Coordinates of C-alpha atoms in Angstrom, one line a residue:
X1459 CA 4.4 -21.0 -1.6
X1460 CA 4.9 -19.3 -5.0
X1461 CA 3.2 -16.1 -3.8
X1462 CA 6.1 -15.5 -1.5
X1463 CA 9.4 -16.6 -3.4
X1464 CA 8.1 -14.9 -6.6
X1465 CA 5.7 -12.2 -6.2
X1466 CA 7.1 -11.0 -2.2
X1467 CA 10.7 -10.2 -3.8
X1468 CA 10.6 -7.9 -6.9
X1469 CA 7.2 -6.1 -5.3
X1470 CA 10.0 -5.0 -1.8
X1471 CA 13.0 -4.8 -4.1
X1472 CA 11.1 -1.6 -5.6
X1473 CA 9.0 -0.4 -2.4
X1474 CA 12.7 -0.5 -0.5
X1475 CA 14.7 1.1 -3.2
X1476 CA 14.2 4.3 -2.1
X1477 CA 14.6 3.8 1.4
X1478 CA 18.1 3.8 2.8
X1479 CA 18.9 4.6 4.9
X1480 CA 16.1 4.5 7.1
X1481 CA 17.0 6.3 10.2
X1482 CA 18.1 9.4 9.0
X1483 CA 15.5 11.6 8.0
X1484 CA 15.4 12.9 4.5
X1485 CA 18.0 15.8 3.6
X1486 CA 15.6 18.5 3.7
X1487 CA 16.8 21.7 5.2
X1488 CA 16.2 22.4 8.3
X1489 CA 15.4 25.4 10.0
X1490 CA 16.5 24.6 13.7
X1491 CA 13.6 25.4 14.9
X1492 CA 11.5 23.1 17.6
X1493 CA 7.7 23.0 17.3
X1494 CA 6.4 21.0 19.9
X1495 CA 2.8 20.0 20.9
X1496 CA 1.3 19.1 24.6
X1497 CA -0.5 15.7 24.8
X1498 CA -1.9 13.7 27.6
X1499 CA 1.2 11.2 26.4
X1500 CA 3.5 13.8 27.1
X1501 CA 4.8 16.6 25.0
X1502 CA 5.9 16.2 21.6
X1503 CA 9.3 17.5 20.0
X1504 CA 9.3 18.1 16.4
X1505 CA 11.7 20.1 13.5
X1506 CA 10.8 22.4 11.3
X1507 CA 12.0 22.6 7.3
X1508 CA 11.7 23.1 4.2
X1509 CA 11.3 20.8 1.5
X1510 CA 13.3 23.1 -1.2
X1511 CA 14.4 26.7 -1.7
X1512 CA 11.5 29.0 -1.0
X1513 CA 8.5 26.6 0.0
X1514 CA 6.5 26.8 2.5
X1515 CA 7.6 25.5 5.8
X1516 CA 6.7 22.2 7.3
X1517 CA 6.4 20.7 10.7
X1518 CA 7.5 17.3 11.2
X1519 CA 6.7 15.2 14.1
X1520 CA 8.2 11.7 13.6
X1521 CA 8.4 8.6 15.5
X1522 CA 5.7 9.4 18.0
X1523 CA 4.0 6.1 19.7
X1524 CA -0.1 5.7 19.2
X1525 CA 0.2 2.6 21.6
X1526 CA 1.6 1.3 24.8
X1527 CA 4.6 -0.2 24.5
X1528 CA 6.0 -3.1 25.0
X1529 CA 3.7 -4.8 23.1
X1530 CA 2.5 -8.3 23.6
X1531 CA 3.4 -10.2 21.0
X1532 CA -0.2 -11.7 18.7
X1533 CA -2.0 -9.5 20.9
X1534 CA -4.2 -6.2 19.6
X1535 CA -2.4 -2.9 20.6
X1536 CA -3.4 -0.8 23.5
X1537 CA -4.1 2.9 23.6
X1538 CA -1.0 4.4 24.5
X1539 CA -0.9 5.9 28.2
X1540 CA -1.1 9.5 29.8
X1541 CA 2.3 11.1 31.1
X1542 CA 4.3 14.4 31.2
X1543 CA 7.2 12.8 29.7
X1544 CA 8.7 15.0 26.4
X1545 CA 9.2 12.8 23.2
X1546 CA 11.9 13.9 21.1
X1547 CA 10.2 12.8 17.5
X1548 CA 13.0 14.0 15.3
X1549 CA 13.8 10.2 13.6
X1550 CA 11.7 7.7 12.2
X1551 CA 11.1 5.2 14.7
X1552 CA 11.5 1.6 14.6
X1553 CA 10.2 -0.5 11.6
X1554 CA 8.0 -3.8 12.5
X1555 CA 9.8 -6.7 11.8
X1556 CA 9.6 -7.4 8.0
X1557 CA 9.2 -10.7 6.0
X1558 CA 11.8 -9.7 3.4
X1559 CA 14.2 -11.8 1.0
X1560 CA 18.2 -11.2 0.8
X1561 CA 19.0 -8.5 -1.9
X1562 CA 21.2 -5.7 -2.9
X1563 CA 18.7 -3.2 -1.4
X1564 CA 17.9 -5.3 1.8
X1565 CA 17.3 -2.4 4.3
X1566 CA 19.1 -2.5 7.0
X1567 CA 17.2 -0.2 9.3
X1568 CA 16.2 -0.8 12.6
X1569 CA 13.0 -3.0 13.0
X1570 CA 11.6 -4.1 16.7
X1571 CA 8.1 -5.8 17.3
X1572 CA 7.5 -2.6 19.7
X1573 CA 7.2 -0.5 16.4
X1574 CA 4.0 1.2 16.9
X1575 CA 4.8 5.3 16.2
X1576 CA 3.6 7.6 13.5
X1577 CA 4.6 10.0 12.1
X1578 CA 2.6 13.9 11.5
X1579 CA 3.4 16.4 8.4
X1580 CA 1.9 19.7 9.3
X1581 CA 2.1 22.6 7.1
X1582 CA 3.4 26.0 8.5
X1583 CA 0.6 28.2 7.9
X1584 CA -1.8 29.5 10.5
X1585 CA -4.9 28.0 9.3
X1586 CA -6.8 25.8 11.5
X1587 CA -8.7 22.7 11.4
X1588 CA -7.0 21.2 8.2
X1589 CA -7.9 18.3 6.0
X1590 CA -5.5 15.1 7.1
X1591 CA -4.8 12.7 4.9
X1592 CA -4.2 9.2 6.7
X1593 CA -1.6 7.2 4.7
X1594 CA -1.5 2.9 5.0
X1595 CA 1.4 1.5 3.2
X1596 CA 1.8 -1.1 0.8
X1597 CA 4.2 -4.5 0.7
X1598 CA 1.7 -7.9 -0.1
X1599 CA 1.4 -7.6 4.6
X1600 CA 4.2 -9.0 4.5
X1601 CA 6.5 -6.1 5.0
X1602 CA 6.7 -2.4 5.3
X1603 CA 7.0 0.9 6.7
X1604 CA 6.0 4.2 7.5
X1605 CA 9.3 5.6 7.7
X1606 CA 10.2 5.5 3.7
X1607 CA 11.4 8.3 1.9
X1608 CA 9.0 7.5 -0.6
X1609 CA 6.2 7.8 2.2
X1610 CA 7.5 11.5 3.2
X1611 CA 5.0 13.5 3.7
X1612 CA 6.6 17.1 3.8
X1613 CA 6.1 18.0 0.2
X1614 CA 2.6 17.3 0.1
X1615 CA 2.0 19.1 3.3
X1616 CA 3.9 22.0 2.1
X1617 CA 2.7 22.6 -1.3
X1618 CA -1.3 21.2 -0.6
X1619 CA -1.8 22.6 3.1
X1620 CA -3.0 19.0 4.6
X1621 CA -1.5 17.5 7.2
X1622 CA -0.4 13.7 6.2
X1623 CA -0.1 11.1 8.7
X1624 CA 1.5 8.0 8.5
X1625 CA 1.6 5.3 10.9
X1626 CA 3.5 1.2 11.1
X1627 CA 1.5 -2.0 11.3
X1628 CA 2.3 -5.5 12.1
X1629 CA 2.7 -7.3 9.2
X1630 CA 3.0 -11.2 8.5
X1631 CA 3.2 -13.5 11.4
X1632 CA 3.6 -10.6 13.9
X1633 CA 0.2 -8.8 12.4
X1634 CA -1.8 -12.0 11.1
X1635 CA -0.5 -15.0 12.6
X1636 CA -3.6 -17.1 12.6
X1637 CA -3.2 -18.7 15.4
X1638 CA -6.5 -20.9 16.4
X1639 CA -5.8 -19.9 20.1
X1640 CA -6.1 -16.5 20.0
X1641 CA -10.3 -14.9 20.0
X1642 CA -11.5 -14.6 16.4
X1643 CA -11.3 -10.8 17.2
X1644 CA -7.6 -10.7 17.8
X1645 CA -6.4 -12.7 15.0
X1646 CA -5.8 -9.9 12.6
X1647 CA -3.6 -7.3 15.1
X1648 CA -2.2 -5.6 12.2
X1649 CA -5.7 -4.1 11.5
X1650 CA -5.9 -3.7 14.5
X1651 CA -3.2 -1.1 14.7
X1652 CA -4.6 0.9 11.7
X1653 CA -7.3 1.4 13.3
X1654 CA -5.7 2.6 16.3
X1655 CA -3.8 5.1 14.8
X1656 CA -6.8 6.3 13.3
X1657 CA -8.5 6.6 16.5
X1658 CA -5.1 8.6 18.0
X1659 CA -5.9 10.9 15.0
X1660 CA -9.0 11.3 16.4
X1661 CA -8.2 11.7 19.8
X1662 CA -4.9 14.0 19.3
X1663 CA -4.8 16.3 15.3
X1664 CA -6.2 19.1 16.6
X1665 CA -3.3 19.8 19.0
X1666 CA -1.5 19.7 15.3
X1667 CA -4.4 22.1 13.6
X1668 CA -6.1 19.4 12.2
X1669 CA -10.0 18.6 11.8
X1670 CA -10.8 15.3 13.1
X1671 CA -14.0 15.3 10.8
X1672 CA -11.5 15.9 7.8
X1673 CA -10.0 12.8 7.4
X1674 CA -9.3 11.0 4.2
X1675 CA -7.8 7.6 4.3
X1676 CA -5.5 6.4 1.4
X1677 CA -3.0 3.7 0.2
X1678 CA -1.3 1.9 -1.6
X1679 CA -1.6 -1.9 -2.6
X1680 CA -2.4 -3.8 0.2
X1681 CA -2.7 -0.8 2.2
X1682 CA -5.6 0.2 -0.5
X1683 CA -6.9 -3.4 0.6
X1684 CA -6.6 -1.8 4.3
X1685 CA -8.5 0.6 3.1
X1686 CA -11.2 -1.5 1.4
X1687 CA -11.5 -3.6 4.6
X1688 CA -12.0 0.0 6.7
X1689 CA -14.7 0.7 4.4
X1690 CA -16.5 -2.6 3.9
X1691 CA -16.4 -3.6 8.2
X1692 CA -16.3 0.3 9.3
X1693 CA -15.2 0.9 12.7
X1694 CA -17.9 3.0 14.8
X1695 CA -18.1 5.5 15.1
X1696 CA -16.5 6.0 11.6
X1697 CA -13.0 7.6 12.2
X1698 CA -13.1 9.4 8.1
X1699 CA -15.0 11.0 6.0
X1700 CA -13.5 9.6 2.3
X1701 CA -11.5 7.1 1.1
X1702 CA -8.7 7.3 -1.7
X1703 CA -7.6 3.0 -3.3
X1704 CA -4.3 3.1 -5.2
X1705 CA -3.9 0.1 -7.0
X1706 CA -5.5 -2.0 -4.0
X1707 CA -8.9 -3.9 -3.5
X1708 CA -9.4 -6.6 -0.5
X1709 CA -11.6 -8.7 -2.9
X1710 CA -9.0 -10.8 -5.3
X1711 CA -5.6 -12.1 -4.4
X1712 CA -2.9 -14.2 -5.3
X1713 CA -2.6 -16.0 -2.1
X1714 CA -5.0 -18.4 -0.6
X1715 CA -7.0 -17.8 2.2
X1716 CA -6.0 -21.0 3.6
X1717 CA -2.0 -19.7 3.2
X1718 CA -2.7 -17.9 6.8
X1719 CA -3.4 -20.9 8.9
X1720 CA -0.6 -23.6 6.9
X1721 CA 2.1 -20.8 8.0
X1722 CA 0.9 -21.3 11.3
X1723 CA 0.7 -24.8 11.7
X1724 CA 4.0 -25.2 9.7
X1725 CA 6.1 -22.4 12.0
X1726 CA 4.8 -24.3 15.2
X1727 CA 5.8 -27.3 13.9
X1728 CA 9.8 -26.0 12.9
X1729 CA 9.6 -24.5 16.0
X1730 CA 9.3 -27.5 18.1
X1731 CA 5.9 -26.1 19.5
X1732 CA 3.7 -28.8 18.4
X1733 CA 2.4 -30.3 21.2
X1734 CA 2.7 -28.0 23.3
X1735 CA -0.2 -27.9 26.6
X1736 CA -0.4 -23.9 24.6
X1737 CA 1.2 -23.4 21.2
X1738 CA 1.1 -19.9 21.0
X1739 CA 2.6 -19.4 24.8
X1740 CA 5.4 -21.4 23.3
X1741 CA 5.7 -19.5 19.8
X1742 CA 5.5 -16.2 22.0
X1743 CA 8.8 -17.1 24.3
X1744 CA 10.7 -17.8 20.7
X1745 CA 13.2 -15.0 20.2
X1746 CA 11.5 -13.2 17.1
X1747 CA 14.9 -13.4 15.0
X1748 CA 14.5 -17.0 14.8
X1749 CA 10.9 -16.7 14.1
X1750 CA 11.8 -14.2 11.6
X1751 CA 14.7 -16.7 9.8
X1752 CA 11.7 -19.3 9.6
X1753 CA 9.2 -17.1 8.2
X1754 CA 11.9 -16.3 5.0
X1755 CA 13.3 -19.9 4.9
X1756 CA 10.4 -22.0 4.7
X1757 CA 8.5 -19.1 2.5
X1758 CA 5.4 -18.8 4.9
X1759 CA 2.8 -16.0 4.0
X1760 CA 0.2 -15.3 6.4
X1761 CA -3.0 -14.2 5.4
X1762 CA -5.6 -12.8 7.2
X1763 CA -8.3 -14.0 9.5
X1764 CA -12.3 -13.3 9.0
X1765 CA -12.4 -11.7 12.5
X1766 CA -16.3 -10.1 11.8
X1767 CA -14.5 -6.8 13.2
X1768 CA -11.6 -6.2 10.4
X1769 CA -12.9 -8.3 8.1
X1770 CA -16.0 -10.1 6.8
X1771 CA -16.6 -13.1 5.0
X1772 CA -18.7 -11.5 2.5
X1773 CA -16.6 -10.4 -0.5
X1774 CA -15.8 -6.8 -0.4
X1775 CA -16.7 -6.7 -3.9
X1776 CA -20.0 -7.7 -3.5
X1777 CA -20.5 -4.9 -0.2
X1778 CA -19.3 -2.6 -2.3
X1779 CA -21.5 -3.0 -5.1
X1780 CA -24.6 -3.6 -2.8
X1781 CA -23.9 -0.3 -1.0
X1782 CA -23.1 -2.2 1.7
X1783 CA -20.0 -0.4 2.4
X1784 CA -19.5 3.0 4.7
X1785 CA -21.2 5.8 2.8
X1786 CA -18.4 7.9 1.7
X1787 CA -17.3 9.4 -1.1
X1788 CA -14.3 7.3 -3.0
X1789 CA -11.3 8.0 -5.0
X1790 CA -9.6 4.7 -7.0
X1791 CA -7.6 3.5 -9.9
X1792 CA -4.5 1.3 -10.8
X1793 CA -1.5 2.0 -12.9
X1794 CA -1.7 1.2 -16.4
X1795 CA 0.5 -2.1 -16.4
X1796 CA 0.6 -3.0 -12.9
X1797 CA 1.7 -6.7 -13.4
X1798 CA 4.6 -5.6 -14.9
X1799 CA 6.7 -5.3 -11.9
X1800 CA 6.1 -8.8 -10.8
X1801 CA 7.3 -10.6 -14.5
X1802 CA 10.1 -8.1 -15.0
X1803 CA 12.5 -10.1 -12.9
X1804 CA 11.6 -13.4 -14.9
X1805 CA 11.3 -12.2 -18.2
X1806 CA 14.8 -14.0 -19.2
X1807 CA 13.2 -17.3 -18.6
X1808 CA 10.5 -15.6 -20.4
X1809 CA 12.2 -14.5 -23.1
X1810 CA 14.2 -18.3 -23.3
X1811 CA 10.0 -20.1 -23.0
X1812 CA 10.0 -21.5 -26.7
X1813 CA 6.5 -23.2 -26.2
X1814 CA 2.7 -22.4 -25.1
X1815 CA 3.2 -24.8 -22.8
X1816 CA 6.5 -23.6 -21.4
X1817 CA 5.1 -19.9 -21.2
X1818 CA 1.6 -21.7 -19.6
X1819 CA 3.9 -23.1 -17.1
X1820 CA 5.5 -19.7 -16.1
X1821 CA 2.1 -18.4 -15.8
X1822 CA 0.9 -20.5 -13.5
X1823 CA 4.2 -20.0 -11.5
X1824 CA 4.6 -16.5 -11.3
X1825 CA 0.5 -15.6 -11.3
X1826 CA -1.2 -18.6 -9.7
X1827 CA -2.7 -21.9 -10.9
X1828 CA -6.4 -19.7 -10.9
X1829 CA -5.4 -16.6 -12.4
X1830 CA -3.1 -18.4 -15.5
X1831 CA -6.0 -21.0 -16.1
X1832 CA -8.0 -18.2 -16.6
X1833 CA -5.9 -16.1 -19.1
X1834 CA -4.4 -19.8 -20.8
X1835 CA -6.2 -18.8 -24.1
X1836 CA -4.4 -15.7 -24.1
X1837 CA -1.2 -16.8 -23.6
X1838 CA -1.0 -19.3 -26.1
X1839 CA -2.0 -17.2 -29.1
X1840 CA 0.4 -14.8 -27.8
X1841 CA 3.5 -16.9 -27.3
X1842 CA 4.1 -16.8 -31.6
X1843 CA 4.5 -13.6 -31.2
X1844 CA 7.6 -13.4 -28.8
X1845 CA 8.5 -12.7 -25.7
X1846 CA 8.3 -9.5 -25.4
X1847 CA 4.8 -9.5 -26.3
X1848 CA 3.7 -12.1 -24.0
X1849 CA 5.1 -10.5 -21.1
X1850 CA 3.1 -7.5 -21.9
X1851 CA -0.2 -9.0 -22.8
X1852 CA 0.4 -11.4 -19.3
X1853 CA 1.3 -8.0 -17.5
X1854 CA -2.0 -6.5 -18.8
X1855 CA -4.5 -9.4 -18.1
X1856 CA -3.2 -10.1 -14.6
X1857 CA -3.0 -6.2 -13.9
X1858 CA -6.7 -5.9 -15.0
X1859 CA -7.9 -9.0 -12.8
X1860 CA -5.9 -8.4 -9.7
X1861 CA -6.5 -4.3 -9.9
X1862 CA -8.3 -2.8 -12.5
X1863 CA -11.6 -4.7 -12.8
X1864 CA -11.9 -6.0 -9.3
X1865 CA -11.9 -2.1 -7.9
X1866 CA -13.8 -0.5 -10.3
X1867 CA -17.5 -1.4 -9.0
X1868 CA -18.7 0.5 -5.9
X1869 CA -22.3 2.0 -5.5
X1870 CA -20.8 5.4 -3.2
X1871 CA -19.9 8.4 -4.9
X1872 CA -17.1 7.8 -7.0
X1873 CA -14.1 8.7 -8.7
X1874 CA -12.4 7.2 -10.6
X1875 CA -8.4 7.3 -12.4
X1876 CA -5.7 5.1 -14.6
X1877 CA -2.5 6.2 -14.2
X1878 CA -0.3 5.8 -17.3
X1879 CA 2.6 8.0 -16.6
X1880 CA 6.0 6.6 -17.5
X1881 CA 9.5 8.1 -17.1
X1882 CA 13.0 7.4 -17.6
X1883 CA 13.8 7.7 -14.2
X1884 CA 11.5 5.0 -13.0
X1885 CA 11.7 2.9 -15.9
X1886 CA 15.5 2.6 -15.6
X1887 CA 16.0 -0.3 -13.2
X1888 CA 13.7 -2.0 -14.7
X1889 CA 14.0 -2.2 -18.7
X1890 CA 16.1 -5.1 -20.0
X1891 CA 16.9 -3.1 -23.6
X1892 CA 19.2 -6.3 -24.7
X1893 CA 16.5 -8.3 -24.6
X1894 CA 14.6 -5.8 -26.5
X1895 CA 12.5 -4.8 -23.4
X1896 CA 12.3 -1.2 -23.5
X1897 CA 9.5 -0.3 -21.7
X1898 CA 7.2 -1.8 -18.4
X1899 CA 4.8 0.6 -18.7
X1900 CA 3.0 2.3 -15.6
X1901 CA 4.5 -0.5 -12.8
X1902 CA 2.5 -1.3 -9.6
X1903 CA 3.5 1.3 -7.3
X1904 CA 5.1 3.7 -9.6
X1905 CA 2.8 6.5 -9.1
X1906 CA 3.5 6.7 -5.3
X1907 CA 6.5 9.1 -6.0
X1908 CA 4.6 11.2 -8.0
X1909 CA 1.8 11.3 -5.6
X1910 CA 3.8 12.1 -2.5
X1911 CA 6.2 14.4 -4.8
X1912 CA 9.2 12.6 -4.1
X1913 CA 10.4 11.5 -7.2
X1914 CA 13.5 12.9 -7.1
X1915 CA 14.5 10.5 -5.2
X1916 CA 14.8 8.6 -8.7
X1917 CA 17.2 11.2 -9.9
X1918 CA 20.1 8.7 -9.3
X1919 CA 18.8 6.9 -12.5
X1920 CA 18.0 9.8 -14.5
X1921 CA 16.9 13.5 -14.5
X1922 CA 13.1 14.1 -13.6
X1923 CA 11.1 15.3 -16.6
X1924 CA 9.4 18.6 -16.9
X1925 CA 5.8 16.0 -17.4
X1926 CA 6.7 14.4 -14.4
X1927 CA 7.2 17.4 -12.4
X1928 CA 3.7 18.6 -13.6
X1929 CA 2.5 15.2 -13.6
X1930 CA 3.3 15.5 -9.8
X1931 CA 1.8 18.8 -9.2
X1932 CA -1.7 17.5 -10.5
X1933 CA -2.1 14.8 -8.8
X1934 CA -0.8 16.2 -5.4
X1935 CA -3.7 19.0 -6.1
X1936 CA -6.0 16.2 -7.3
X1937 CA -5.5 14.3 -3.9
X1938 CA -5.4 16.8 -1.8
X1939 CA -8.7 18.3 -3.3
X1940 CA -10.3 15.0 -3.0
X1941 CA -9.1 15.7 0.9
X1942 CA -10.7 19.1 1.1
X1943 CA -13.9 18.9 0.1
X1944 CA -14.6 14.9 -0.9
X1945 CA -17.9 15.2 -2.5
X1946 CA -17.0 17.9 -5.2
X1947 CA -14.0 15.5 -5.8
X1948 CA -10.2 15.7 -7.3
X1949 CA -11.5 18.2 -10.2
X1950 CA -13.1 15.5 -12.8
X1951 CA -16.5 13.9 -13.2
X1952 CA -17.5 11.7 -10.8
X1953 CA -18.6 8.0 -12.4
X1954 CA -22.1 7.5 -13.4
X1955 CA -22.0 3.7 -14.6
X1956 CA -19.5 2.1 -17.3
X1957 CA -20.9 4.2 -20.1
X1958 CA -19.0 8.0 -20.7
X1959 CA -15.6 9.8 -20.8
X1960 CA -15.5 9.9 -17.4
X1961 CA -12.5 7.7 -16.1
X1962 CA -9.2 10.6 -15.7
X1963 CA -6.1 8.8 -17.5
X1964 CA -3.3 10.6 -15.5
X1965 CA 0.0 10.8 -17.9
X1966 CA -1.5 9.7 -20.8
X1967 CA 0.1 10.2 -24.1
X1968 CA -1.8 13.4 -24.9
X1969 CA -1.4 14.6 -22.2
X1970 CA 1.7 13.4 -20.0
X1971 CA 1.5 16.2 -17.3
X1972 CA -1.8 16.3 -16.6
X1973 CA -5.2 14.4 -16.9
X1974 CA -7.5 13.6 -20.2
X1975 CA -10.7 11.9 -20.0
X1976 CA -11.0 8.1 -22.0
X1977 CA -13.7 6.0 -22.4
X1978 CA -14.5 3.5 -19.2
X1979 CA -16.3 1.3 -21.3
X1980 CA -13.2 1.0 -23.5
X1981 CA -10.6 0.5 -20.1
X1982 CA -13.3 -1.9 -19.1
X1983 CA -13.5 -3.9 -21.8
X1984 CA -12.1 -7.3 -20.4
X1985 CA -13.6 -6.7 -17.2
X1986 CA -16.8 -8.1 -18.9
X1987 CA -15.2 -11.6 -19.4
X1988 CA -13.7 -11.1 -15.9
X1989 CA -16.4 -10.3 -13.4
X1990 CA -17.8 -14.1 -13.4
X1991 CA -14.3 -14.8 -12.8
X1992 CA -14.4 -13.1 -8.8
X1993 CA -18.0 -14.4 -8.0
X1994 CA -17.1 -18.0 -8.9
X1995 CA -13.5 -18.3 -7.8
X1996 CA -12.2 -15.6 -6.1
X1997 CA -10.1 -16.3 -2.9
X1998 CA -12.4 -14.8 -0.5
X1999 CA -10.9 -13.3 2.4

């Protein structure tokens, strides 16, 4: 399982850097002052801050359940139950239980597999009927959580006037455990909590001066491939009105779709339940520590399931292109060197590869036996050249076929960005300068901070830049415009077809706190030889 000892451990290393610890709520300053909302679940007990000196004021609502708890363990959540109870949702609640590897950064946080809250960022002004931006996190569903400082919403509800919401999911075995037994419809539970979040939105924003019509969904990663899913099997009736991908598609990966049900068949067998008159009663009484242990041990990624209600056999790609997707206007992009994140932590042996065949033979380890046949050509005329450009012409053809190319086709209305911002800040625990790597370029998930606004988290590395402040300030506009008023979009032409200016590079060199237009045709230039690539050997999910 290559996808999970190599690709699962520098992609949380990043995502968790930022996030300790997690039960303490960010040092914003607080006002002491309760906002609370009535419910049918009861009445909700918030805190008012402010994110810095002089900004509007936001209300935060954290840690508030969307389903019944305790949860059944496999099983698809249930809508969370009436009462007069008050909820005191001043913390993050508990994470789901993560599929992480040992580290420095190894949160420590509490995790439970009866993790289902969210959390609501509401603005203090007096306007009603808001835009609300829906946020799905990132981390391979393996791991992940809502409760990040990364994720926190406050800034962008104070400065944008949106409300953000963020919400956990089950993730690996817990969220897609494959599990022949269970009804096809059940299989993929994680995605199944999405969606019930989404529907609580529904049910409950407007308490919290929100417009349930006004919803935009958005993430990160796999939580863009949430995303994609949500709009290529839509749930009825359709719970938003516009989608925003970050560096996420639900079309190519680098794990197999067959990865889901080995896992299974593998953890049952460790855990003595083979056999068994039921398997999954018996993997269901298992404490879920020791399930967890396996899970990390025996490197087991599950994948998942084509349930015909989360997901559909037919590649999203394909629904997408066909129009076959729900009919709302988009917003998507990827970072500029994406793959970057993933070699970083192996460029030494990189850098110590003195053959093609050696550097082949990392490919295929660190990318996949499919994606390194592909780009074989590539990496042998560019192992001469050193190591440091190999790892950047690797990091560029596997950003472009597991990101770039594979999200850029869609028939709805469309916007489309490449984010190319790079700072010292973020750079810094990354670059390897005795080794004469001084750059990684734009990293998978590196614009999230700048996105949410909370990049100063990244201070402890370096001082933010006066770019990346108003590299921050654009794109929380952009976003949140997108949000507003979806089909005059984030403030740039919409896409016409791949010929044009018409693709926003966000931090380019010209322009490093802002946007500037670039050619698509140009950005899209191997996606040509690519394409052909997905249709015949894509790992269709």
């Amino acid at each position: 399982m290559w996808f999970s000892r190599y690709i699962l451990l520098p992609v949380w290393l990043v995502s968790h850097s930022l996030a300790l610890p997690q039960q303490n709520v960010p040092s914003l300053d607080s006002l002491g002052a309760t906002p609370s909302v009535s419910l049918k679940q009861g009445t909700i007990i918030g805190t008012a801050t402010v994110v810095e000196a002089g900004s509007p004021t936001v209300d935060k609502f954290l840690g508030v359940p969307f389903a019944d708890l305790p949860l059944k363990r496999f099983a698809p959540p249930e809508p969370v139950k009436q009462s007069s109870k008050t909820i005191q949702a001043r913390e993050w609640g508990p994470k789901c239980i993560e599929n992480t590897e040992p580290g420095p950064l190894v949160d420590t946080s509490e995790e439970s597999e009866n993790c289902l809250f969210l959390n609501v960022y509401v603005p203090g002004t007096t306007t009603r009927n808001k835009a609300v931006m829906f946020w799905i996190y990132g981390g391979n569903l393996q791991f992940g959580n809502a409760g990040q400082p990364n994720y926190d919403g406050a800034f962008f509800a104070a400065y944008q006037d949106v409300i953000v919401v963020s919400a956990n999911y089950r993730t690996n075995v817990f969220g897609f455990s494959n599990s022949p037994e269970l009804p096809s419809n059940h299989r993929n539970a994680g995605f199944l909590d999405q969606r019930l979040a989404l529907e609580w939105v529904q049910q409950n924003i407007r308490a919290f001066g929100g417009d349930p019509e006004k919803v935009t969904i958005f993430g990160e990663s796999s939580g863009a491939s949430s995303v994609d899913r949500l709009l290529t099997a839509p749930p009825s009736p359709l719970p938003y009105r516009a989608a925003i991908l970050q560096s996420g598609q639900a079309s190519v990966s680098v794990a197999s779709p067959a990865d889901g049900l080995k896992s299974w068949r593998s953890l049952v067998k460790h855990l003595a339940c083979d056999g068994s008159s039921s398997e999954l009663d018996c993997v269901r009484k298992v404490d879920a520590s020791k399930i967890k242990s396996l899970v990390k041990e025996e490197a087991l990624v599950f994948t998942p399931a084509n349930d015909g209600v989360t997901q559909l056999a037919t590649p999203q790609i394909i629904r997408r292109s066909s129009g076959h997707a729900a009919p709302v206007p988009m917003l998507i992009g990827s970072n500029g060197l994406e793959a970057s994140l993933f070699l970083q932590p192996f460029f030494k042996e990189l850098y110590e590869s003195k053959s093609a065949d050696a550097a082949y033979e990392f490919s295929a380890r660190m990318l996949g036996d499919q994606v390194a046949g592909f780009i074989r050509d590539q990496v042998v005329r560019t192992t001469s050249k050193g190591a440091v450009a190999l790892f950047l012409a690797l990091s560029q053809l596997a950003s472009d076929i597991l990101y770039k190319c594979a999200s850029a086709v869609s028939q709805n209305p469309t916007w489309r960005y490449l984010f190319n911002g790079t700072f010292p800040n973020t750079q810094a625990p990354l670059i390897l300068p005795e080794y004469g790597l001084n750059s990684v370029g734009a990293f998978h998930s590196s614009e999230i901070p700048i996105v949410f606004g909370t990049y100063k988290e990244f201070e402890k590395y370096a001082p933010s830049t006066q770019d990346q402040i108003a590299l921050s300030k654009y794109m929380m506009k952009a976003w949140a415009d997108f949000a507003k008023d979806p089909h005059q979009g984030p403030g740039w032409t919409r896409m016409t077809g791949s010929l044009g200016d018409n693709t926003a590079c966000l931090g380019c060199d010209k322009n490093p706190g802002g946007m500037k237009f670039i050619s698509t045709a140009f950005l899209d230039l191997n996606c040509l030889l690519i394409n052909p690539f997905y249709l015949a050997k894509q790992p269709l999910f």
